[in-house]
N, CA, C and O atoms as a Maestro MAE file, in Angstrom:
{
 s_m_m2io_version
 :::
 2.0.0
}

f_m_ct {
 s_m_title
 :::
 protein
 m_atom[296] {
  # First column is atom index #
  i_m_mmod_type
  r_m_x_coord
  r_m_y_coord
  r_m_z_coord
  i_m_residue_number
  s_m_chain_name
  s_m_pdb_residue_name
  s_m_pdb_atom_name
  i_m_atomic_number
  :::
  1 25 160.149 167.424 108.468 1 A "UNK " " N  " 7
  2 3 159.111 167.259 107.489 1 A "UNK " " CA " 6
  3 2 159.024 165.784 107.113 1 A "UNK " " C  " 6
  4 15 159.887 165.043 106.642 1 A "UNK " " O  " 8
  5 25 157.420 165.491 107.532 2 A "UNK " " N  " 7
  6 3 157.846 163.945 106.792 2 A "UNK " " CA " 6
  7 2 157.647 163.820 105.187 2 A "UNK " " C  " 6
  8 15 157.209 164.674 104.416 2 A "UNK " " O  " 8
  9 25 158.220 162.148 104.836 3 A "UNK " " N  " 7
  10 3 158.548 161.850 103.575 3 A "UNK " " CA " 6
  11 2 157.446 162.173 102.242 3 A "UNK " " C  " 6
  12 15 157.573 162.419 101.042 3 A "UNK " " O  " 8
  13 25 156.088 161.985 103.403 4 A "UNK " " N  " 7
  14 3 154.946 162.228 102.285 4 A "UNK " " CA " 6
  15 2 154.582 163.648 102.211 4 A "UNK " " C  " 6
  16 15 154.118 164.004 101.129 4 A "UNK " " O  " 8
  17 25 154.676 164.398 102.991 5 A "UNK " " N  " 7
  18 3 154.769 166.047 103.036 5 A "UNK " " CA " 6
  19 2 156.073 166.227 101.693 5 A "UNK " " C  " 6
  20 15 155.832 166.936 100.717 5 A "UNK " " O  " 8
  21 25 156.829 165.810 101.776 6 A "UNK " " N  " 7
  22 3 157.375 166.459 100.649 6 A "UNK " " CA " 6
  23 2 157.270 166.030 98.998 6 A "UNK " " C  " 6
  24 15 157.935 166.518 98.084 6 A "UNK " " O  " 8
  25 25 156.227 164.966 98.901 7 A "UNK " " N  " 7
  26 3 155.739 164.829 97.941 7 A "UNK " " CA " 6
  27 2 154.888 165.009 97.491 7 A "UNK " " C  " 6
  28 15 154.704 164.328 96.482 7 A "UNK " " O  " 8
  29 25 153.877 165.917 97.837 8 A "UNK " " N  " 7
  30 3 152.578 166.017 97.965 8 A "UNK " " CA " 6
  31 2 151.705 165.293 98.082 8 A "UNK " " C  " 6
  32 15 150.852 165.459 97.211 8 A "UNK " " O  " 8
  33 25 151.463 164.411 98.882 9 A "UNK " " N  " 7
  34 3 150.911 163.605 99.004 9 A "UNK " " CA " 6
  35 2 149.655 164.273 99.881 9 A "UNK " " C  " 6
  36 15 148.490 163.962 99.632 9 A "UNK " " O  " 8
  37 25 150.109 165.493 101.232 10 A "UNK " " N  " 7
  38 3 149.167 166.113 101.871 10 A "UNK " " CA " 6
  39 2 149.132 167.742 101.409 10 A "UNK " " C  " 6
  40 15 149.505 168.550 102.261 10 A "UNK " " O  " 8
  41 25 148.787 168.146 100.364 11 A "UNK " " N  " 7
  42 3 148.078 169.666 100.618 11 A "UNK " " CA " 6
  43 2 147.466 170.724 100.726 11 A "UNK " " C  " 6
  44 15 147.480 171.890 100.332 11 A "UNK " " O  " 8
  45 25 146.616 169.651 101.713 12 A "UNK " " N  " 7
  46 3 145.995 170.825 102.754 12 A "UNK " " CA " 6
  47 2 144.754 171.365 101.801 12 A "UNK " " C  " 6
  48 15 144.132 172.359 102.173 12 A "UNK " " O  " 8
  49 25 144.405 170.700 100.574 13 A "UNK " " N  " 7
  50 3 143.503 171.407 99.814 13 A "UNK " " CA " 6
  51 2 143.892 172.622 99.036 13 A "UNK " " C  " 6
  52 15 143.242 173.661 98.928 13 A "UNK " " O  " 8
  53 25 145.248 172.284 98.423 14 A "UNK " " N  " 7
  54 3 145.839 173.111 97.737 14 A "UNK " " CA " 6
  55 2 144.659 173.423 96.413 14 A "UNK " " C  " 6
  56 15 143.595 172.811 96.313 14 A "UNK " " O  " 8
  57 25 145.018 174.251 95.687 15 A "UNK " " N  " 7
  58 3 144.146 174.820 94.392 15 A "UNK " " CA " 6
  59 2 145.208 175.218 93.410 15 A "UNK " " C  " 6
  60 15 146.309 175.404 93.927 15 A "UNK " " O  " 8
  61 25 145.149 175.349 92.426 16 A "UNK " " N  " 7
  62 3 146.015 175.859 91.197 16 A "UNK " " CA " 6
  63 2 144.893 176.055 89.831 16 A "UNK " " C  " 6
  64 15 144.214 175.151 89.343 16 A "UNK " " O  " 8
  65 25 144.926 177.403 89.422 17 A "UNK " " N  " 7
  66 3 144.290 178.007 88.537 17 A "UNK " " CA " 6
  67 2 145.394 177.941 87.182 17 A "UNK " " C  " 6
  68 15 146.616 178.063 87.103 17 A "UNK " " O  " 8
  69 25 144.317 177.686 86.183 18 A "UNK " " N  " 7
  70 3 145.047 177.546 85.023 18 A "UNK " " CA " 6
  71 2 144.628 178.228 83.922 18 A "UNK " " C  " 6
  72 15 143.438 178.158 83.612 18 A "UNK " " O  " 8
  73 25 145.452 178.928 83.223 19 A "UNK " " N  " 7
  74 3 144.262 180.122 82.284 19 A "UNK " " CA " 6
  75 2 145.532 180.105 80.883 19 A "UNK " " C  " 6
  76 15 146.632 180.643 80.762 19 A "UNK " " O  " 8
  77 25 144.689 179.183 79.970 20 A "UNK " " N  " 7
  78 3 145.092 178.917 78.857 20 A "UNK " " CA " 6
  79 2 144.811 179.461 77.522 20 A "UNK " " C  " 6
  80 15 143.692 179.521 77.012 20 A "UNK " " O  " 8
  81 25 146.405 180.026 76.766 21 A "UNK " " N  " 7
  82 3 145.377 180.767 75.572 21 A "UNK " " CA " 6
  83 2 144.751 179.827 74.920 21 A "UNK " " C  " 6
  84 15 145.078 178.643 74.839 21 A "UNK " " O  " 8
  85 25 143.864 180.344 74.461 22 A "UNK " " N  " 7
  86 3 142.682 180.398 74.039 22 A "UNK " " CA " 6
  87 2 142.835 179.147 72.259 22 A "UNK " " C  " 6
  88 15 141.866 179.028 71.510 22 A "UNK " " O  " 8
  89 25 143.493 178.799 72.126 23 A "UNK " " N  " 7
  90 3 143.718 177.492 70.656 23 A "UNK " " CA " 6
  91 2 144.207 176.194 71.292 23 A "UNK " " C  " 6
  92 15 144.886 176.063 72.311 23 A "UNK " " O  " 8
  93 25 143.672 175.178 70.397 24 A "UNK " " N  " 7
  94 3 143.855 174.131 71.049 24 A "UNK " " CA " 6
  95 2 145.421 173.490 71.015 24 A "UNK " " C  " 6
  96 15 145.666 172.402 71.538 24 A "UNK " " O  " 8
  97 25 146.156 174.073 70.526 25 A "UNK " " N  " 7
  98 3 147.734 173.892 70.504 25 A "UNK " " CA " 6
  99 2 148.286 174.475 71.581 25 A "UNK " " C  " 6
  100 15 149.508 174.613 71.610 25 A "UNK " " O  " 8
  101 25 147.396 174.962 72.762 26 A "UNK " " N  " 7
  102 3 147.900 175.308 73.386 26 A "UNK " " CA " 6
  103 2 147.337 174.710 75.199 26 A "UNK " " C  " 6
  104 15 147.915 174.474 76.260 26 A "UNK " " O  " 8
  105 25 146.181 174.684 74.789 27 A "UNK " " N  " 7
  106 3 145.118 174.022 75.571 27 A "UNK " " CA " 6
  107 2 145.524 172.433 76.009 27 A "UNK " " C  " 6
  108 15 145.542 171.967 77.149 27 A "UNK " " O  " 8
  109 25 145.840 171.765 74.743 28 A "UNK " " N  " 7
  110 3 145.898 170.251 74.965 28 A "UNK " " CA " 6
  111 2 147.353 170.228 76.042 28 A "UNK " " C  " 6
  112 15 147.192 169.856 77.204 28 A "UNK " " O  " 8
  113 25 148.653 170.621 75.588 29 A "UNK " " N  " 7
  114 3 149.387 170.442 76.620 29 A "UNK " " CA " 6
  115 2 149.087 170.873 78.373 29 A "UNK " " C  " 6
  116 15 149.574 170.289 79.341 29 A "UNK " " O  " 8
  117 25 148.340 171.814 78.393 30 A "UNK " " N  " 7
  118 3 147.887 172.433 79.391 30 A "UNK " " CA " 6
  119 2 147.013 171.527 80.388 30 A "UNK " " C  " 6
  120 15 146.987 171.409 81.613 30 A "UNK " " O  " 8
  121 25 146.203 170.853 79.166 31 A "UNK " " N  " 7
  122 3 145.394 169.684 80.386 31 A "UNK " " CA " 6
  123 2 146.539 168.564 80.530 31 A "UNK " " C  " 6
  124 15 146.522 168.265 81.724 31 A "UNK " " O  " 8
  125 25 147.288 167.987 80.037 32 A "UNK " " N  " 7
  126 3 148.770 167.472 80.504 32 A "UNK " " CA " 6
  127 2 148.813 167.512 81.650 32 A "UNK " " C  " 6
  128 15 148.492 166.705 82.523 32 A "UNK " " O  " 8
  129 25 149.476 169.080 81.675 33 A "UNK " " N  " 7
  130 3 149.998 169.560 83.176 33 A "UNK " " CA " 6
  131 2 149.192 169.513 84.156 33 A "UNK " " C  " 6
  132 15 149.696 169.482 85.279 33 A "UNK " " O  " 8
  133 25 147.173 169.486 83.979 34 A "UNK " " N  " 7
  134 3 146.695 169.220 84.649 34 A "UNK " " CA " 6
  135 2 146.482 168.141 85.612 34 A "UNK " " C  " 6
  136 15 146.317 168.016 86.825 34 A "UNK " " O  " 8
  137 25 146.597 167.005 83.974 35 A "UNK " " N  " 7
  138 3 146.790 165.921 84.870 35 A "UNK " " CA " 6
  139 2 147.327 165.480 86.039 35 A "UNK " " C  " 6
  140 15 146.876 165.057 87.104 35 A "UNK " " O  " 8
  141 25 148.736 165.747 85.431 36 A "UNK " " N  " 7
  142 3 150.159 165.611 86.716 36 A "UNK " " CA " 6
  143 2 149.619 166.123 87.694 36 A "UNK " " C  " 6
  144 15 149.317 165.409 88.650 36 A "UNK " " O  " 8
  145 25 149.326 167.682 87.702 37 A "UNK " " N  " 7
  146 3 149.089 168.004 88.871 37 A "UNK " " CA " 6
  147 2 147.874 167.537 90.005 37 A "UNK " " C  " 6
  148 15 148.080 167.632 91.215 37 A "UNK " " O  " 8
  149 25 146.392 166.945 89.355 38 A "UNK " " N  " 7
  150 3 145.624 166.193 89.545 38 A "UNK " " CA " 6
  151 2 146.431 165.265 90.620 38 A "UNK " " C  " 6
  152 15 146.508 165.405 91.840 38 A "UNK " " O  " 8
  153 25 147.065 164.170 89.687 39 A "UNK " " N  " 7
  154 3 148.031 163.304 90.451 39 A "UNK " " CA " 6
  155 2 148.631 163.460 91.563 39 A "UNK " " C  " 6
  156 15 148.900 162.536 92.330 39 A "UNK " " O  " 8
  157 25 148.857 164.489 91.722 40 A "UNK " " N  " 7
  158 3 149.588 165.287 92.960 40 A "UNK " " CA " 6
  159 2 148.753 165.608 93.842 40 A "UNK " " C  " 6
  160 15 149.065 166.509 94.621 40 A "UNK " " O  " 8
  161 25 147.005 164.728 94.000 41 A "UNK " " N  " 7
  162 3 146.231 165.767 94.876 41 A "UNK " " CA " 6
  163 2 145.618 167.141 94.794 41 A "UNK " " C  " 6
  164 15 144.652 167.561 95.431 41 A "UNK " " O  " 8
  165 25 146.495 167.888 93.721 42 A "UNK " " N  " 7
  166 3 145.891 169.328 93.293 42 A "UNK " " CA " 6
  167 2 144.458 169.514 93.077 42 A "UNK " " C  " 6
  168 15 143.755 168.504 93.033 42 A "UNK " " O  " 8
  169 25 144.107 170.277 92.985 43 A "UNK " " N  " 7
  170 3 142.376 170.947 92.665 43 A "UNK " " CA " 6
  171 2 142.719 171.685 91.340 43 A "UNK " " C  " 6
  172 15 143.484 172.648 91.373 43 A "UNK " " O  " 8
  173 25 142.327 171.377 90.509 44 A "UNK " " N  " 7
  174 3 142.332 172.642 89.635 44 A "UNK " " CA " 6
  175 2 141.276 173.122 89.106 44 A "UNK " " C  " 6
  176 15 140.185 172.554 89.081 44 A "UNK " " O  " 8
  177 25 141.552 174.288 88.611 45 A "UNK " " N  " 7
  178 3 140.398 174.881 87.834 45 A "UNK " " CA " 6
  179 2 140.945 175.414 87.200 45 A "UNK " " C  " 6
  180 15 141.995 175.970 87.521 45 A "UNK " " O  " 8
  181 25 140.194 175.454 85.527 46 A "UNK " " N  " 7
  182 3 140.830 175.898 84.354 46 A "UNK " " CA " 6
  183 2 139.745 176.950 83.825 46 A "UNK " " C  " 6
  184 15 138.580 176.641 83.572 46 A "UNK " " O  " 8
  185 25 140.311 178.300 83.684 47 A "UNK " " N  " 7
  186 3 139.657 179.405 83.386 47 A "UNK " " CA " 6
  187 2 139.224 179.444 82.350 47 A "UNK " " C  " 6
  188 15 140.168 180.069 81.866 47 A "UNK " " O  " 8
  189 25 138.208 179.233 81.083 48 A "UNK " " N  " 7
  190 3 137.589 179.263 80.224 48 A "UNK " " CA " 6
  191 2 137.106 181.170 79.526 48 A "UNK " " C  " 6
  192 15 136.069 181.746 79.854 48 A "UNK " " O  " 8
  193 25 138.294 181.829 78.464 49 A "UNK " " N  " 7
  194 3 137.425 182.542 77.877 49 A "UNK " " CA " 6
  195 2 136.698 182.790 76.476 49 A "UNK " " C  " 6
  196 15 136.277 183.840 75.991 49 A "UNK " " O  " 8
  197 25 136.690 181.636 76.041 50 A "UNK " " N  " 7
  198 3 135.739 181.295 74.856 50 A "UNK " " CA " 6
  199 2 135.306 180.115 74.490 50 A "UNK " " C  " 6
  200 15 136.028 179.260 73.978 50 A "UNK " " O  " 8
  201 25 133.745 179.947 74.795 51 A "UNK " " N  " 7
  202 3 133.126 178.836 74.711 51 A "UNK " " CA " 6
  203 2 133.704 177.237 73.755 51 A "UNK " " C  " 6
  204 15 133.661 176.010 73.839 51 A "UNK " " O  " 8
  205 25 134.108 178.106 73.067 52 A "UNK " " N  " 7
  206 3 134.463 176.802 71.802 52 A "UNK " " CA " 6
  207 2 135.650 175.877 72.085 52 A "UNK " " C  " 6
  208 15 136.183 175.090 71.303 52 A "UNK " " O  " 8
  209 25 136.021 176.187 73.642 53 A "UNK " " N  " 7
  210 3 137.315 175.629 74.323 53 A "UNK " " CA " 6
  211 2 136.232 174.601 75.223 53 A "UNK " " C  " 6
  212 15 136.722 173.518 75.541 53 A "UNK " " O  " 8
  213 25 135.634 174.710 75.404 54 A "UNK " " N  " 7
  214 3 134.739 173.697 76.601 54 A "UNK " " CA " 6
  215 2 134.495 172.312 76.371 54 A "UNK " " C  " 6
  216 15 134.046 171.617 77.283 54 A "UNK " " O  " 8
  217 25 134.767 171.796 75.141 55 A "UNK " " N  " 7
  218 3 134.688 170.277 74.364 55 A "UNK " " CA " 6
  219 2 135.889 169.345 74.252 55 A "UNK " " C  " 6
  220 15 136.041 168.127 74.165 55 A "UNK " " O  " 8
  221 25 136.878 170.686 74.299 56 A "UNK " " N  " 7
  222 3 138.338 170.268 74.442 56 A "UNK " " CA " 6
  223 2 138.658 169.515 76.250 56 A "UNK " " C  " 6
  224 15 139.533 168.689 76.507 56 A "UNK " " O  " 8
  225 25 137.923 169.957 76.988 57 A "UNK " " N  " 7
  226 3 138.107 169.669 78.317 57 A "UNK " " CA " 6
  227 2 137.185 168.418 78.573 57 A "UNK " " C  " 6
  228 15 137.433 167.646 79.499 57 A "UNK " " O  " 8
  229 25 136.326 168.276 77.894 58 A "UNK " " N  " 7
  230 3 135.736 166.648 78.043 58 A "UNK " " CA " 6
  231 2 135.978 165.326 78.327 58 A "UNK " " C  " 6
  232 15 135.184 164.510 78.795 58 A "UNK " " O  " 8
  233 25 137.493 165.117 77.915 59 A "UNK " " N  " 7
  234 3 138.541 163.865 78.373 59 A "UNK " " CA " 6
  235 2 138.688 164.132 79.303 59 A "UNK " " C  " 6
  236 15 138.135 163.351 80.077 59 A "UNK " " O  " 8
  237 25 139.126 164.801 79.703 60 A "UNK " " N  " 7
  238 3 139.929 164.911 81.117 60 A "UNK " " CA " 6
  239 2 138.699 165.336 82.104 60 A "UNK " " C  " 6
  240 15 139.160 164.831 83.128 60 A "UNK " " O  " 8
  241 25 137.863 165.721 82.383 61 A "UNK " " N  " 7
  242 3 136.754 165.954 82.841 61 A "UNK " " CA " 6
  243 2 135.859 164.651 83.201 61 A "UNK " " C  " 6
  244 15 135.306 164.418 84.276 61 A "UNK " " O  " 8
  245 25 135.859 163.820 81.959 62 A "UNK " " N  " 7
  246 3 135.442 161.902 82.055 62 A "UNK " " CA " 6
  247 2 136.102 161.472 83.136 62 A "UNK " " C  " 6
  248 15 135.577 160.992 84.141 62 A "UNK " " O  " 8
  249 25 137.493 161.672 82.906 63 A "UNK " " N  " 7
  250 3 138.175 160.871 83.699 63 A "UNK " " CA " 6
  251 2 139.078 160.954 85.236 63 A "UNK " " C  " 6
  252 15 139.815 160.259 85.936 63 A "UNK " " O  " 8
  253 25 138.425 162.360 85.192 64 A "UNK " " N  " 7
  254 3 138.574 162.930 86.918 64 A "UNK " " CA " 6
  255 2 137.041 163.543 87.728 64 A "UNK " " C  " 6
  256 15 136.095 164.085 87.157 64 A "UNK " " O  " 8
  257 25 137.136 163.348 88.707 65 A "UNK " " N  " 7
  258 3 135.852 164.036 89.532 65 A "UNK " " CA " 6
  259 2 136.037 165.268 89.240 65 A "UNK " " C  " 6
  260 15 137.032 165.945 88.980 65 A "UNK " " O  " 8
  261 25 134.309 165.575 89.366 66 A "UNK " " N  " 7
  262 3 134.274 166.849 89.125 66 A "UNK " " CA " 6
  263 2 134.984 167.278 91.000 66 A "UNK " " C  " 6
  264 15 135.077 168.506 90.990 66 A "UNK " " O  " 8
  265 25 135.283 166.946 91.904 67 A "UNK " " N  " 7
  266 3 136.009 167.968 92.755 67 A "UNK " " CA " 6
  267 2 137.487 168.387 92.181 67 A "UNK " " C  " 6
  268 15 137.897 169.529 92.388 67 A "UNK " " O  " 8
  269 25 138.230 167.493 91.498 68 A "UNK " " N  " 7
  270 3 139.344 167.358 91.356 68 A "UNK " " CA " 6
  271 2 139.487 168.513 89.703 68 A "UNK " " C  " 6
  272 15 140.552 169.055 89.406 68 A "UNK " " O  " 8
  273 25 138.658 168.612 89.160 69 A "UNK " " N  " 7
  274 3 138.348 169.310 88.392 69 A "UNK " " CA " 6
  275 2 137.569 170.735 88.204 69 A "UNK " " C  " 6
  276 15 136.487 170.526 88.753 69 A "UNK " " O  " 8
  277 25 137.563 171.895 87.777 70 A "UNK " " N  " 7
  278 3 136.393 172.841 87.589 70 A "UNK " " CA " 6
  279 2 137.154 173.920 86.465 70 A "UNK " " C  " 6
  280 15 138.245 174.487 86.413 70 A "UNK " " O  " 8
  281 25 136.028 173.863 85.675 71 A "UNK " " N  " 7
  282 3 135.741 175.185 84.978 71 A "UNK " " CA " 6
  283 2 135.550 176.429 85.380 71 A "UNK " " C  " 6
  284 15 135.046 176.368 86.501 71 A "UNK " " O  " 8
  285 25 135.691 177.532 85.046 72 A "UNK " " N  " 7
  286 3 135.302 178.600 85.274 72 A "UNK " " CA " 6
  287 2 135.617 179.456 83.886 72 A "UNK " " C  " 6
  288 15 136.705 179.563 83.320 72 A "UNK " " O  " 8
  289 25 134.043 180.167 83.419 73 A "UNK " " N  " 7
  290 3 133.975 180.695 82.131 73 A "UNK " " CA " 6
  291 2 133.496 182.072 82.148 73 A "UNK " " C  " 6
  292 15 132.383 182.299 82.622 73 A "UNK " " O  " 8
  293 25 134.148 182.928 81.724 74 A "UNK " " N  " 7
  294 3 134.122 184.037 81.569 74 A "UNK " " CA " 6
  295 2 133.526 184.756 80.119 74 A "UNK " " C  " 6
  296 15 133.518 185.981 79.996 74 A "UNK " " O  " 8
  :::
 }
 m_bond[295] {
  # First column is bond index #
  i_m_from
  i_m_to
  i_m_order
  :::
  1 1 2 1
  2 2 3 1
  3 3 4 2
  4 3 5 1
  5 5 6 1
  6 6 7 1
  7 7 8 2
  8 7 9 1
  9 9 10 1
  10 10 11 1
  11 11 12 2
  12 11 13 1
  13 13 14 1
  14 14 15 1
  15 15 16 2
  16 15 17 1
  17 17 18 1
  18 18 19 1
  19 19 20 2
  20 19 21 1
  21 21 22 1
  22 22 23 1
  23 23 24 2
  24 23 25 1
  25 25 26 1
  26 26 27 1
  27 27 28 2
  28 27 29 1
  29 29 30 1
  30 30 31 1
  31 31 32 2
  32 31 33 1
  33 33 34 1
  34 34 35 1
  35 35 36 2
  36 35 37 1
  37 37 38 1
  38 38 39 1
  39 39 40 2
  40 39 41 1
  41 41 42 1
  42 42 43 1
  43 43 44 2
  44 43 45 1
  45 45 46 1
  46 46 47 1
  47 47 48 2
  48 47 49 1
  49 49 50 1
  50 50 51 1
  51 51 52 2
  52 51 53 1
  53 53 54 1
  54 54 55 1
  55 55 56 2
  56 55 57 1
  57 57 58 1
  58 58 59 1
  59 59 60 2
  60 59 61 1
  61 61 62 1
  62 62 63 1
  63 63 64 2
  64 63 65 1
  65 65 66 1
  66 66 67 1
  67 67 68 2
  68 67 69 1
  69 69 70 1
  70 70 71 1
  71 71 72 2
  72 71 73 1
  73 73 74 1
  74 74 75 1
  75 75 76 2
  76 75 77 1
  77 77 78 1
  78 78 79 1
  79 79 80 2
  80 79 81 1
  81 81 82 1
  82 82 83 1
  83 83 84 2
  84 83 85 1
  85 85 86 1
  86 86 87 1
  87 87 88 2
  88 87 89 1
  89 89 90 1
  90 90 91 1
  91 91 92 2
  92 91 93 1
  93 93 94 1
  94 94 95 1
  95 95 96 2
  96 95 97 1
  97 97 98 1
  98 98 99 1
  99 99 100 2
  100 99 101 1
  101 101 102 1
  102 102 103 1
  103 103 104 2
  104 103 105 1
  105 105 106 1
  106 106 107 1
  107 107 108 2
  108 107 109 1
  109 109 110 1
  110 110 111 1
  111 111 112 2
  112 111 113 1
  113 113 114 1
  114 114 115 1
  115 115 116 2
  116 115 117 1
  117 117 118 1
  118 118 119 1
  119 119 120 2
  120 119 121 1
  121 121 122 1
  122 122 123 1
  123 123 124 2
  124 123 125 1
  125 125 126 1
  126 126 127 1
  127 127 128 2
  128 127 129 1
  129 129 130 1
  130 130 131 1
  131 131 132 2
  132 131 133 1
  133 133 134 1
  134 134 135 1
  135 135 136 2
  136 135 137 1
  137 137 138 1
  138 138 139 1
  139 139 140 2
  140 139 141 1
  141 141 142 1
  142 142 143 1
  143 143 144 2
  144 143 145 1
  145 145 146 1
  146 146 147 1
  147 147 148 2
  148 147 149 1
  149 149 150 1
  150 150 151 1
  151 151 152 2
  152 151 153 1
  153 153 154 1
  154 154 155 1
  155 155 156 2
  156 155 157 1
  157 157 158 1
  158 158 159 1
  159 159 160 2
  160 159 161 1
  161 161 162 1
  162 162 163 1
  163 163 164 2
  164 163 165 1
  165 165 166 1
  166 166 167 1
  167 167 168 2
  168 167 169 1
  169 169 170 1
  170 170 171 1
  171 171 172 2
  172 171 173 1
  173 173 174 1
  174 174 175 1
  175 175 176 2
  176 175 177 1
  177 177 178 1
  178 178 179 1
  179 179 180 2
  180 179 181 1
  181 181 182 1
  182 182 183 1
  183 183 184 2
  184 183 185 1
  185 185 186 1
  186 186 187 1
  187 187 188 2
  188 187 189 1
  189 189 190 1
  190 190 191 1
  191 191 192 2
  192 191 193 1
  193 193 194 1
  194 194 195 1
  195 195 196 2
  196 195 197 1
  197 197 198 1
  198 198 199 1
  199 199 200 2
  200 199 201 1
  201 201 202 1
  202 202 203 1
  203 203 204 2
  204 203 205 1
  205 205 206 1
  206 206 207 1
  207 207 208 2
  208 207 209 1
  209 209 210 1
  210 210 211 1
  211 211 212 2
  212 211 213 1
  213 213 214 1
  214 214 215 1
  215 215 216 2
  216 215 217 1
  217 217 218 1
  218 218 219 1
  219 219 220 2
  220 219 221 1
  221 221 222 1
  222 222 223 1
  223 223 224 2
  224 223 225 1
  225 225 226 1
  226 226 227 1
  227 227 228 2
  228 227 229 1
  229 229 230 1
  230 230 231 1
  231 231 232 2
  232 231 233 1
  233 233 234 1
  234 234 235 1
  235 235 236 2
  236 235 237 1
  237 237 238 1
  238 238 239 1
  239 239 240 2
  240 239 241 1
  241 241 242 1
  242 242 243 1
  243 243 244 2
  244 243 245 1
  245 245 246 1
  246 246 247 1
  247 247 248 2
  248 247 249 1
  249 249 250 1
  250 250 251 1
  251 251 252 2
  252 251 253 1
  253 253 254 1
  254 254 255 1
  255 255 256 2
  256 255 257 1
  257 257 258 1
  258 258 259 1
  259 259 260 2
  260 259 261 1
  261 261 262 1
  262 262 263 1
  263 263 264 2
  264 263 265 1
  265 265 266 1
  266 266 267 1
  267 267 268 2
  268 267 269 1
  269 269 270 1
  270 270 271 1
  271 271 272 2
  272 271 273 1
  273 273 274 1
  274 274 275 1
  275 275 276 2
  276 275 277 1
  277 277 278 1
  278 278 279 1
  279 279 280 2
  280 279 281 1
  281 281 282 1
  282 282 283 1
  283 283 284 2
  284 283 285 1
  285 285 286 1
  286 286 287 1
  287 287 288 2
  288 287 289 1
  289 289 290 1
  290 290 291 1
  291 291 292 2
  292 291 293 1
  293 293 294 1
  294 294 295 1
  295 295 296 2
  :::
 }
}
């Protein structure tokens, strides 16, 4: 395995779903972890089930592409 395979540097168009309760004490660390994982090449998408969470995702949304980023609201 090479050195950058084990850092993620390549994967492959990995994805990671993220489904956060629903208050923002819980939300804000959550886009955190997004970040990092962002960093890592990841895709994420963060599952949305109540609108009033969608304003909270605006920073982090500025400051990554929308590929590297997505919503999904239920």
């Amino acid at each position: 395995m090479k050195n950058n395979e084990v850092s993620g540097k390549h994967n492959n168009g990995a994805n990671v779903l993220l489904f956060p309760f629903p208050t923002s004490g819980h939300i804000i660390p959550l886009l955190d972890l997004a970040n990092h994982l962002i960093n890592h090449n990841l895709n994420i998408t963060i599952l949305v089930t109540k609108p009033f969470i969608l304003p909270l995702l605006d920073p982090i949304r500025a400051i990554r592409s929308s590929n590297s980023i997505q919503t999904l609201v239920l």
